[in-house]
JSON list of N, CA and C in Angstrom, two decimals:
[
{"chain": "A", "resi": 227, "resn": "UNK", "atom": "N", "xyz": [18.09, 0.82, -16.62]},
{"chain": "A", "resi": 227, "resn": "UNK", "atom": "CA", "xyz": [16.79, 1.61, -16.84]},
{"chain": "A", "resi": 227, "resn": "UNK", "atom": "C", "xyz": [15.51, 0.86, -16.19]},
{"chain": "A", "resi": 228, "resn": "UNK", "atom": "N", "xyz": [14.46, 1.50, -15.40]},
{"chain": "A", "resi": 228, "resn": "UNK", "atom": "CA", "xyz": [13.43, 0.78, -14.96]},
{"chain": "A", "resi": 228, "resn": "UNK", "atom": "C", "xyz": [12.39, 0.80, -16.06]},
{"chain": "A", "resi": 229, "resn": "UNK", "atom": "N", "xyz": [11.32, -0.11, -15.69]},
{"chain": "A", "resi": 229, "resn": "UNK", "atom": "CA", "xyz": [10.26, -0.18, -16.72]},
{"chain": "A", "resi": 229, "resn": "UNK", "atom": "C", "xyz": [9.53, 1.09, -16.78]},
{"chain": "A", "resi": 230, "resn": "UNK", "atom": "N", "xyz": [9.39, 1.66, -15.51]},
{"chain": "A", "resi": 230, "resn": "UNK", "atom": "CA", "xyz": [8.63, 3.00, -15.41]},
{"chain": "A", "resi": 230, "resn": "UNK", "atom": "C", "xyz": [9.44, 4.06, -16.19]},
{"chain": "A", "resi": 231, "resn": "UNK", "atom": "N", "xyz": [10.77, 4.24, -16.11]},
{"chain": "A", "resi": 231, "resn": "UNK", "atom": "CA", "xyz": [11.54, 5.18, -16.79]},
{"chain": "A", "resi": 231, "resn": "UNK", "atom": "C", "xyz": [11.32, 4.95, -18.42]},
{"chain": "A", "resi": 232, "resn": "UNK", "atom": "N", "xyz": [11.39, 3.69, -18.66]},
{"chain": "A", "resi": 232, "resn": "UNK", "atom": "CA", "xyz": [11.46, 3.29, -20.25]},
{"chain": "A", "resi": 232, "resn": "UNK", "atom": "C", "xyz": [10.10, 3.73, -20.75]},
{"chain": "A", "resi": 233, "resn": "UNK", "atom": "N", "xyz": [8.88, 3.46, -20.13]},
{"chain": "A", "resi": 233, "resn": "UNK", "atom": "CA", "xyz": [7.66, 3.77, -20.47]},
{"chain": "A", "resi": 233, "resn": "UNK", "atom": "C", "xyz": [7.60, 5.31, -20.59]},
{"chain": "A", "resi": 234, "resn": "UNK", "atom": "N", "xyz": [8.00, 6.01, -19.80]},
{"chain": "A", "resi": 234, "resn": "UNK", "atom": "CA", "xyz": [8.03, 7.47, -19.65]},
{"chain": "A", "resi": 234, "resn": "UNK", "atom": "C", "xyz": [8.74, 8.10, -20.92]},
{"chain": "A", "resi": 235, "resn": "UNK", "atom": "N", "xyz": [9.88, 7.63, -21.22]},
{"chain": "A", "resi": 235, "resn": "UNK", "atom": "CA", "xyz": [10.47, 7.85, -22.54]},
{"chain": "A", "resi": 235, "resn": "UNK", "atom": "C", "xyz": [9.74, 7.58, -23.71]},
{"chain": "A", "resi": 236, "resn": "UNK", "atom": "N", "xyz": [9.00, 6.36, -23.85]},
{"chain": "A", "resi": 236, "resn": "UNK", "atom": "CA", "xyz": [8.37, 6.11, -24.90]},
{"chain": "A", "resi": 236, "resn": "UNK", "atom": "C", "xyz": [7.18, 6.79, -25.16]},
{"chain": "A", "resi": 237, "resn": "UNK", "atom": "N", "xyz": [6.58, 7.32, -23.96]},
{"chain": "A", "resi": 237, "resn": "UNK", "atom": "CA", "xyz": [5.22, 8.10, -24.07]},
{"chain": "A", "resi": 237, "resn": "UNK", "atom": "C", "xyz": [5.59, 9.37, -24.75]},
{"chain": "A", "resi": 238, "resn": "UNK", "atom": "N", "xyz": [6.71, 9.90, -24.84]},
{"chain": "A", "resi": 238, "resn": "UNK", "atom": "CA", "xyz": [7.29, 10.89, -25.70]},
{"chain": "A", "resi": 238, "resn": "UNK", "atom": "C", "xyz": [7.56, 10.75, -27.06]},
{"chain": "A", "resi": 239, "resn": "UNK", "atom": "N", "xyz": [7.52, 9.54, -27.54]},
{"chain": "A", "resi": 239, "resn": "UNK", "atom": "CA", "xyz": [8.12, 9.04, -28.87]},
{"chain": "A", "resi": 239, "resn": "UNK", "atom": "C", "xyz": [7.20, 9.68, -30.09]},
{"chain": "A", "resi": 240, "resn": "UNK", "atom": "N", "xyz": [7.79, 10.09, -31.12]},
{"chain": "A", "resi": 240, "resn": "UNK", "atom": "CA", "xyz": [7.11, 10.84, -32.24]},
{"chain": "A", "resi": 240, "resn": "UNK", "atom": "C", "xyz": [6.16, 9.97, -32.92]},
{"chain": "A", "resi": 241, "resn": "UNK", "atom": "N", "xyz": [6.24, 8.40, -32.51]},
{"chain": "A", "resi": 241, "resn": "UNK", "atom": "CA", "xyz": [5.33, 7.65, -33.27]},
{"chain": "A", "resi": 241, "resn": "UNK", "atom": "C", "xyz": [4.00, 7.48, -32.38]},
{"chain": "A", "resi": 242, "resn": "UNK", "atom": "N", "xyz": [2.75, 8.04, -32.78]},
{"chain": "A", "resi": 242, "resn": "UNK", "atom": "CA", "xyz": [1.61, 8.09, -31.74]},
{"chain": "A", "resi": 242, "resn": "UNK", "atom": "C", "xyz": [1.28, 6.69, -31.37]},
{"chain": "A", "resi": 243, "resn": "UNK", "atom": "N", "xyz": [1.66, 5.61, -32.14]},
{"chain": "A", "resi": 243, "resn": "UNK", "atom": "CA", "xyz": [1.37, 4.30, -31.68]},
{"chain": "A", "resi": 243, "resn": "UNK", "atom": "C", "xyz": [2.18, 3.76, -30.71]},
{"chain": "A", "resi": 244, "resn": "UNK", "atom": "N", "xyz": [3.50, 4.19, -30.72]},
{"chain": "A", "resi": 244, "resn": "UNK", "atom": "CA", "xyz": [4.33, 3.79, -29.54]},
{"chain": "A", "resi": 244, "resn": "UNK", "atom": "C", "xyz": [4.02, 4.80, -28.41]},
{"chain": "A", "resi": 245, "resn": "UNK", "atom": "N", "xyz": [3.81, 5.94, -28.40]},
{"chain": "A", "resi": 245, "resn": "UNK", "atom": "CA", "xyz": [3.36, 6.87, -27.41]},
{"chain": "A", "resi": 245, "resn": "UNK", "atom": "C", "xyz": [2.21, 6.55, -26.59]},
{"chain": "A", "resi": 246, "resn": "UNK", "atom": "N", "xyz": [1.17, 6.30, -27.31]},
{"chain": "A", "resi": 246, "resn": "UNK", "atom": "CA", "xyz": [-0.15, 5.97, -26.80]},
{"chain": "A", "resi": 246, "resn": "UNK", "atom": "C", "xyz": [-0.09, 4.56, -26.09]},
{"chain": "A", "resi": 247, "resn": "UNK", "atom": "N", "xyz": [0.53, 3.56, -26.75]},
{"chain": "A", "resi": 247, "resn": "UNK", "atom": "CA", "xyz": [0.83, 2.30, -25.82]},
{"chain": "A", "resi": 247, "resn": "UNK", "atom": "C", "xyz": [1.59, 2.50, -24.52]},
{"chain": "A", "resi": 248, "resn": "UNK", "atom": "N", "xyz": [2.50, 3.28, -24.71]},
{"chain": "A", "resi": 248, "resn": "UNK", "atom": "CA", "xyz": [3.28, 3.71, -23.30]},
{"chain": "A", "resi": 248, "resn": "UNK", "atom": "C", "xyz": [2.38, 4.49, -22.46]},
{"chain": "A", "resi": 249, "resn": "UNK", "atom": "N", "xyz": [1.67, 5.43, -22.77]},
{"chain": "A", "resi": 249, "resn": "UNK", "atom": "CA", "xyz": [0.69, 5.96, -21.87]},
{"chain": "A", "resi": 249, "resn": "UNK", "atom": "C", "xyz": [-0.24, 5.09, -21.29]},
{"chain": "A", "resi": 250, "resn": "UNK", "atom": "N", "xyz": [-0.78, 4.16, -22.05]},
{"chain": "A", "resi": 250, "resn": "UNK", "atom": "CA", "xyz": [-1.75, 3.19, -21.37]},
{"chain": "A", "resi": 250, "resn": "UNK", "atom": "C", "xyz": [-0.94, 2.27, -20.36]},
{"chain": "A", "resi": 251, "resn": "UNK", "atom": "N", "xyz": [0.08, 1.83, -20.87]},
{"chain": "A", "resi": 251, "resn": "UNK", "atom": "CA", "xyz": [0.80, 0.93, -19.78]},
{"chain": "A", "resi": 251, "resn": "UNK", "atom": "C", "xyz": [1.15, 1.88, -18.62]},
{"chain": "A", "resi": 252, "resn": "UNK", "atom": "N", "xyz": [1.64, 3.13, -18.59]},
{"chain": "A", "resi": 252, "resn": "UNK", "atom": "CA", "xyz": [1.77, 3.89, -17.49]},
{"chain": "A", "resi": 252, "resn": "UNK", "atom": "C", "xyz": [0.48, 3.93, -16.31]},
{"chain": "A", "resi": 253, "resn": "UNK", "atom": "N", "xyz": [-0.62, 4.30, -17.24]},
{"chain": "A", "resi": 253, "resn": "UNK", "atom": "CA", "xyz": [-1.86, 4.43, -16.59]},
{"chain": "A", "resi": 253, "resn": "UNK", "atom": "C", "xyz": [-2.22, 3.14, -15.77]},
{"chain": "A", "resi": 254, "resn": "UNK", "atom": "N", "xyz": [-1.85, 1.89, -16.42]},
{"chain": "A", "resi": 254, "resn": "UNK", "atom": "CA", "xyz": [-1.96, 0.64, -15.70]},
{"chain": "A", "resi": 254, "resn": "UNK", "atom": "C", "xyz": [-0.98, 0.68, -14.34]},
{"chain": "A", "resi": 255, "resn": "UNK", "atom": "N", "xyz": [0.11, 0.95, -14.55]},
{"chain": "A", "resi": 255, "resn": "UNK", "atom": "CA", "xyz": [1.20, 0.95, -13.45]},
{"chain": "A", "resi": 255, "resn": "UNK", "atom": "C", "xyz": [0.70, 1.98, -12.34]},
{"chain": "A", "resi": 256, "resn": "UNK", "atom": "N", "xyz": [0.11, 3.12, -12.67]},
{"chain": "A", "resi": 256, "resn": "UNK", "atom": "CA", "xyz": [-0.16, 4.32, -11.71]},
{"chain": "A", "resi": 256, "resn": "UNK", "atom": "C", "xyz": [-1.37, 3.54, -10.96]},
{"chain": "A", "resi": 257, "resn": "UNK", "atom": "N", "xyz": [-2.44, 3.01, -11.75]},
{"chain": "A", "resi": 257, "resn": "UNK", "atom": "CA", "xyz": [-3.61, 2.36, -10.92]},
{"chain": "A", "resi": 257, "resn": "UNK", "atom": "C", "xyz": [-3.02, 1.13, -9.85]},
{"chain": "A", "resi": 258, "resn": "UNK", "atom": "N", "xyz": [-2.02, 0.34, -10.19]},
{"chain": "A", "resi": 258, "resn": "UNK", "atom": "CA", "xyz": [-1.52, -0.60, -9.41]},
{"chain": "A", "resi": 258, "resn": "UNK", "atom": "C", "xyz": [-0.81, 0.16, -8.12]},
{"chain": "A", "resi": 259, "resn": "UNK", "atom": "N", "xyz": [-0.14, 1.12, -8.57]},
{"chain": "A", "resi": 259, "resn": "UNK", "atom": "CA", "xyz": [0.56, 1.72, -7.33]},
{"chain": "A", "resi": 259, "resn": "UNK", "atom": "C", "xyz": [-0.33, 2.25, -6.36]},
{"chain": "A", "resi": 260, "resn": "UNK", "atom": "N", "xyz": [-1.26, 2.88, -6.96]},
{"chain": "A", "resi": 260, "resn": "UNK", "atom": "CA", "xyz": [-2.22, 3.78, -5.98]},
{"chain": "A", "resi": 260, "resn": "UNK", "atom": "C", "xyz": [-2.87, 2.61, -5.22]},
{"chain": "A", "resi": 261, "resn": "UNK", "atom": "N", "xyz": [-3.52, 1.52, -5.72]},
{"chain": "A", "resi": 261, "resn": "UNK", "atom": "CA", "xyz": [-3.97, 0.72, -4.87]},
{"chain": "A", "resi": 261, "resn": "UNK", "atom": "C", "xyz": [-3.12, 0.05, -3.80]},
{"chain": "A", "resi": 262, "resn": "UNK", "atom": "N", "xyz": [-1.82, -0.19, -4.13]},
{"chain": "A", "resi": 262, "resn": "UNK", "atom": "CA", "xyz": [-1.08, -0.60, -3.16]},
{"chain": "A", "resi": 262, "resn": "UNK", "atom": "C", "xyz": [-0.82, 0.45, -1.89]},
{"chain": "A", "resi": 263, "resn": "UNK", "atom": "N", "xyz": [-0.80, 1.86, -2.37]},
{"chain": "A", "resi": 263, "resn": "UNK", "atom": "CA", "xyz": [-0.62, 2.77, -1.32]},
{"chain": "A", "resi": 263, "resn": "UNK", "atom": "C", "xyz": [-1.89, 2.86, -0.52]},
{"chain": "A", "resi": 264, "resn": "UNK", "atom": "N", "xyz": [-2.94, 2.87, -1.17]},
{"chain": "A", "resi": 264, "resn": "UNK", "atom": "CA", "xyz": [-4.28, 2.98, -0.39]},
{"chain": "A", "resi": 264, "resn": "UNK", "atom": "C", "xyz": [-4.38, 1.73, 0.43]},
{"chain": "A", "resi": 265, "resn": "UNK", "atom": "N", "xyz": [-4.14, 0.51, 0.06]},
{"chain": "A", "resi": 265, "resn": "UNK", "atom": "CA", "xyz": [-4.27, -0.58, 1.03]},
{"chain": "A", "resi": 265, "resn": "UNK", "atom": "C", "xyz": [-3.29, -0.36, 2.21]},
{"chain": "A", "resi": 266, "resn": "UNK", "atom": "N", "xyz": [-2.11, 0.08, 1.97]},
{"chain": "A", "resi": 266, "resn": "UNK", "atom": "CA", "xyz": [-0.98, 0.32, 2.93]},
{"chain": "A", "resi": 266, "resn": "UNK", "atom": "C", "xyz": [-1.53, 1.29, 4.12]},
{"chain": "A", "resi": 267, "resn": "UNK", "atom": "N", "xyz": [-2.33, 2.26, 3.42]},
{"chain": "A", "resi": 267, "resn": "UNK", "atom": "CA", "xyz": [-2.82, 3.36, 4.36]},
{"chain": "A", "resi": 267, "resn": "UNK", "atom": "C", "xyz": [-4.06, 2.78, 5.29]},
{"chain": "A", "resi": 268, "resn": "UNK", "atom": "N", "xyz": [-4.85, 2.20, 4.52]},
{"chain": "A", "resi": 268, "resn": "UNK", "atom": "CA", "xyz": [-5.73, 1.46, 5.45]},
{"chain": "A", "resi": 268, "resn": "UNK", "atom": "C", "xyz": [-5.47, 0.61, 6.55]},
{"chain": "A", "resi": 269, "resn": "UNK", "atom": "N", "xyz": [-4.32, -0.25, 5.98]},
{"chain": "A", "resi": 269, "resn": "UNK", "atom": "CA", "xyz": [-3.77, -1.15, 7.12]},
{"chain": "A", "resi": 269, "resn": "UNK", "atom": "C", "xyz": [-3.10, -0.29, 8.28]},
{"chain": "A", "resi": 270, "resn": "UNK", "atom": "N", "xyz": [-2.70, 0.92, 8.00]},
{"chain": "A", "resi": 270, "resn": "UNK", "atom": "CA", "xyz": [-1.98, 1.69, 9.25]},
{"chain": "A", "resi": 270, "resn": "UNK", "atom": "C", "xyz": [-3.04, 2.47, 9.88]},
{"chain": "A", "resi": 271, "resn": "UNK", "atom": "N", "xyz": [-4.54, 2.30, 9.52]},
{"chain": "A", "resi": 271, "resn": "UNK", "atom": "CA", "xyz": [-5.62, 2.91, 10.21]},
{"chain": "A", "resi": 271, "resn": "UNK", "atom": "C", "xyz": [-5.83, 4.43, 9.51]},
{"chain": "A", "resi": 272, "resn": "UNK", "atom": "N", "xyz": [-5.64, 4.64, 8.65]},
{"chain": "A", "resi": 272, "resn": "UNK", "atom": "CA", "xyz": [-5.88, 5.96, 7.86]},
{"chain": "A", "resi": 272, "resn": "UNK", "atom": "C", "xyz": [-7.39, 5.78, 7.53]},
{"chain": "A", "resi": 273, "resn": "UNK", "atom": "N", "xyz": [-7.98, 7.18, 7.43]},
{"chain": "A", "resi": 273, "resn": "UNK", "atom": "CA", "xyz": [-9.30, 7.14, 7.40]},
{"chain": "A", "resi": 273, "resn": "UNK", "atom": "C", "xyz": [-9.56, 7.49, 5.82]},
{"chain": "A", "resi": 274, "resn": "UNK", "atom": "N", "xyz": [-10.77, 7.10, 5.34]},
{"chain": "A", "resi": 274, "resn": "UNK", "atom": "CA", "xyz": [-10.94, 7.34, 3.92]},
{"chain": "A", "resi": 274, "resn": "UNK", "atom": "C", "xyz": [-10.75, 8.83, 3.55]},
{"chain": "A", "resi": 275, "resn": "UNK", "atom": "N", "xyz": [-10.96, 9.80, 4.36]},
{"chain": "A", "resi": 275, "resn": "UNK", "atom": "CA", "xyz": [-10.84, 11.28, 4.17]},
{"chain": "A", "resi": 275, "resn": "UNK", "atom": "C", "xyz": [-9.30, 11.65, 3.92]},
{"chain": "A", "resi": 276, "resn": "UNK", "atom": "N", "xyz": [-8.59, 11.05, 4.89]},
{"chain": "A", "resi": 276, "resn": "UNK", "atom": "CA", "xyz": [-7.19, 11.23, 4.86]},
{"chain": "A", "resi": 276, "resn": "UNK", "atom": "C", "xyz": [-6.65, 10.74, 3.55]},
{"chain": "A", "resi": 277, "resn": "UNK", "atom": "N", "xyz": [-6.91, 9.65, 3.15]},
{"chain": "A", "resi": 277, "resn": "UNK", "atom": "CA", "xyz": [-6.46, 9.09, 1.84]},
{"chain": "A", "resi": 277, "resn": "UNK", "atom": "C", "xyz": [-6.84, 10.07, 0.73]},
{"chain": "A", "resi": 278, "resn": "UNK", "atom": "N", "xyz": [-8.25, 10.44, 0.75]},
{"chain": "A", "resi": 278, "resn": "UNK", "atom": "CA", "xyz": [-8.78, 11.26, -0.24]},
{"chain": "A", "resi": 278, "resn": "UNK", "atom": "C", "xyz": [-7.98, 12.46, -0.43]},
{"chain": "A", "resi": 279, "resn": "UNK", "atom": "N", "xyz": [-7.60, 12.99, 0.72]},
{"chain": "A", "resi": 279, "resn": "UNK", "atom": "CA", "xyz": [-6.96, 14.41, 0.78]},
{"chain": "A", "resi": 279, "resn": "UNK", "atom": "C", "xyz": [-5.66, 14.22, -0.11]},
{"chain": "A", "resi": 280, "resn": "UNK", "atom": "N", "xyz": [-4.89, 13.26, 0.36]},
{"chain": "A", "resi": 280, "resn": "UNK", "atom": "CA", "xyz": [-3.64, 13.21, -0.24]},
{"chain": "A", "resi": 280, "resn": "UNK", "atom": "C", "xyz": [-3.73, 12.79, -1.80]},
{"chain": "A", "resi": 281, "resn": "UNK", "atom": "N", "xyz": [-4.84, 12.02, -2.25]},
{"chain": "A", "resi": 281, "resn": "UNK", "atom": "CA", "xyz": [-4.94, 11.77, -3.70]},
{"chain": "A", "resi": 281, "resn": "UNK", "atom": "C", "xyz": [-5.54, 13.02, -4.18]},
{"chain": "A", "resi": 282, "resn": "UNK", "atom": "N", "xyz": [-6.05, 13.93, -3.65]},
{"chain": "A", "resi": 282, "resn": "UNK", "atom": "CA", "xyz": [-6.76, 15.09, -4.27]},
{"chain": "A", "resi": 282, "resn": "UNK", "atom": "C", "xyz": [-8.16, 14.77, -4.77]},
{"chain": "A", "resi": 283, "resn": "UNK", "atom": "N", "xyz": [-8.91, 13.81, -4.24]},
{"chain": "A", "resi": 283, "resn": "UNK", "atom": "CA", "xyz": [-10.12, 13.51, -4.61]},
{"chain": "A", "resi": 283, "resn": "UNK", "atom": "C", "xyz": [-11.03, 13.50, -3.43]},
{"chain": "A", "resi": 284, "resn": "UNK", "atom": "N", "xyz": [-12.38, 13.18, -3.66]},
{"chain": "A", "resi": 284, "resn": "UNK", "atom": "CA", "xyz": [-13.28, 13.17, -2.67]},
{"chain": "A", "resi": 284, "resn": "UNK", "atom": "C", "xyz": [-13.29, 11.86, -1.80]},
{"chain": "A", "resi": 285, "resn": "UNK", "atom": "N", "xyz": [-13.75, 11.94, -0.55]},
{"chain": "A", "resi": 285, "resn": "UNK", "atom": "CA", "xyz": [-13.70, 10.65, 0.31]},
{"chain": "A", "resi": 285, "resn": "UNK", "atom": "C", "xyz": [-14.48, 9.76, -0.40]},
{"chain": "A", "resi": 286, "resn": "UNK", "atom": "N", "xyz": [-15.59, 10.21, -0.90]},
{"chain": "A", "resi": 286, "resn": "UNK", "atom": "CA", "xyz": [-16.71, 9.29, -1.67]},
{"chain": "A", "resi": 286, "resn": "UNK", "atom": "C", "xyz": [-16.07, 8.58, -2.65]},
{"chain": "A", "resi": 287, "resn": "UNK", "atom": "N", "xyz": [-15.24, 9.40, -3.53]},
{"chain": "A", "resi": 287, "resn": "UNK", "atom": "CA", "xyz": [-14.62, 8.65, -4.75]},
{"chain": "A", "resi": 287, "resn": "UNK", "atom": "C", "xyz": [-13.55, 7.72, -4.29]},
{"chain": "A", "resi": 288, "resn": "UNK", "atom": "N", "xyz": [-12.90, 7.98, -3.47]},
{"chain": "A", "resi": 288, "resn": "UNK", "atom": "CA", "xyz": [-11.75, 6.69, -2.96]},
{"chain": "A", "resi": 288, "resn": "UNK", "atom": "C", "xyz": [-12.40, 5.65, -2.31]},
{"chain": "A", "resi": 289, "resn": "UNK", "atom": "N", "xyz": [-13.64, 5.97, -1.54]},
{"chain": "A", "resi": 289, "resn": "UNK", "atom": "CA", "xyz": [-14.24, 4.71, -1.03]},
{"chain": "A", "resi": 289, "resn": "UNK", "atom": "C", "xyz": [-14.78, 4.07, -1.89]},
{"chain": "A", "resi": 290, "resn": "UNK", "atom": "N", "xyz": [-15.61, 4.55, -2.89]},
{"chain": "A", "resi": 290, "resn": "UNK", "atom": "CA", "xyz": [-16.03, 3.96, -4.05]},
{"chain": "A", "resi": 290, "resn": "UNK", "atom": "C", "xyz": [-15.17, 2.97, -4.72]},
{"chain": "A", "resi": 291, "resn": "UNK", "atom": "N", "xyz": [-14.05, 3.37, -5.07]},
{"chain": "A", "resi": 291, "resn": "UNK", "atom": "CA", "xyz": [-12.98, 2.82, -5.84]},
{"chain": "A", "resi": 291, "resn": "UNK", "atom": "C", "xyz": [-12.33, 1.58, -5.07]},
{"chain": "A", "resi": 292, "resn": "UNK", "atom": "N", "xyz": [-12.15, 2.04, -3.80]},
{"chain": "A", "resi": 292, "resn": "UNK", "atom": "CA", "xyz": [-11.37, 0.79, -2.90]},
{"chain": "A", "resi": 292, "resn": "UNK", "atom": "C", "xyz": [-11.93, 0.33, -1.73]},
{"chain": "A", "resi": 293, "resn": "UNK", "atom": "N", "xyz": [-13.22, 0.79, -1.56]},
{"chain": "A", "resi": 293, "resn": "UNK", "atom": "CA", "xyz": [-13.99, 0.18, -0.22]},
{"chain": "A", "resi": 293, "resn": "UNK", "atom": "C", "xyz": [-14.24, -1.07, -0.13]},
{"chain": "A", "resi": 294, "resn": "UNK", "atom": "N", "xyz": [-14.37, -1.87, -1.29]},
{"chain": "A", "resi": 294, "resn": "UNK", "atom": "CA", "xyz": [-14.82, -3.32, -1.10]},
{"chain": "A", "resi": 294, "resn": "UNK", "atom": "C", "xyz": [-13.71, -4.11, -1.38]},
{"chain": "A", "resi": 295, "resn": "UNK", "atom": "N", "xyz": [-12.37, -3.69, -1.48]},
{"chain": "A", "resi": 295, "resn": "UNK", "atom": "CA", "xyz": [-11.20, -4.49, -1.80]},
{"chain": "A", "resi": 295, "resn": "UNK", "atom": "C", "xyz": [-10.68, -5.13, -0.40]}
]
């Protein structure tokens, strides 16, 4: 079982402490994955607008978050 799968299972745990910790860990994982994919897209010549469309956010939001990295 992968870490992400384990976290997803724990997110549904009946104990809120376990579930909330898993949700927080999943949030960190998603942020890391998003950053990797944005960097990959930029390295391939994608515009901020193209990335924003795929993420479902505004161009300004994605540029503000990743533009200085």
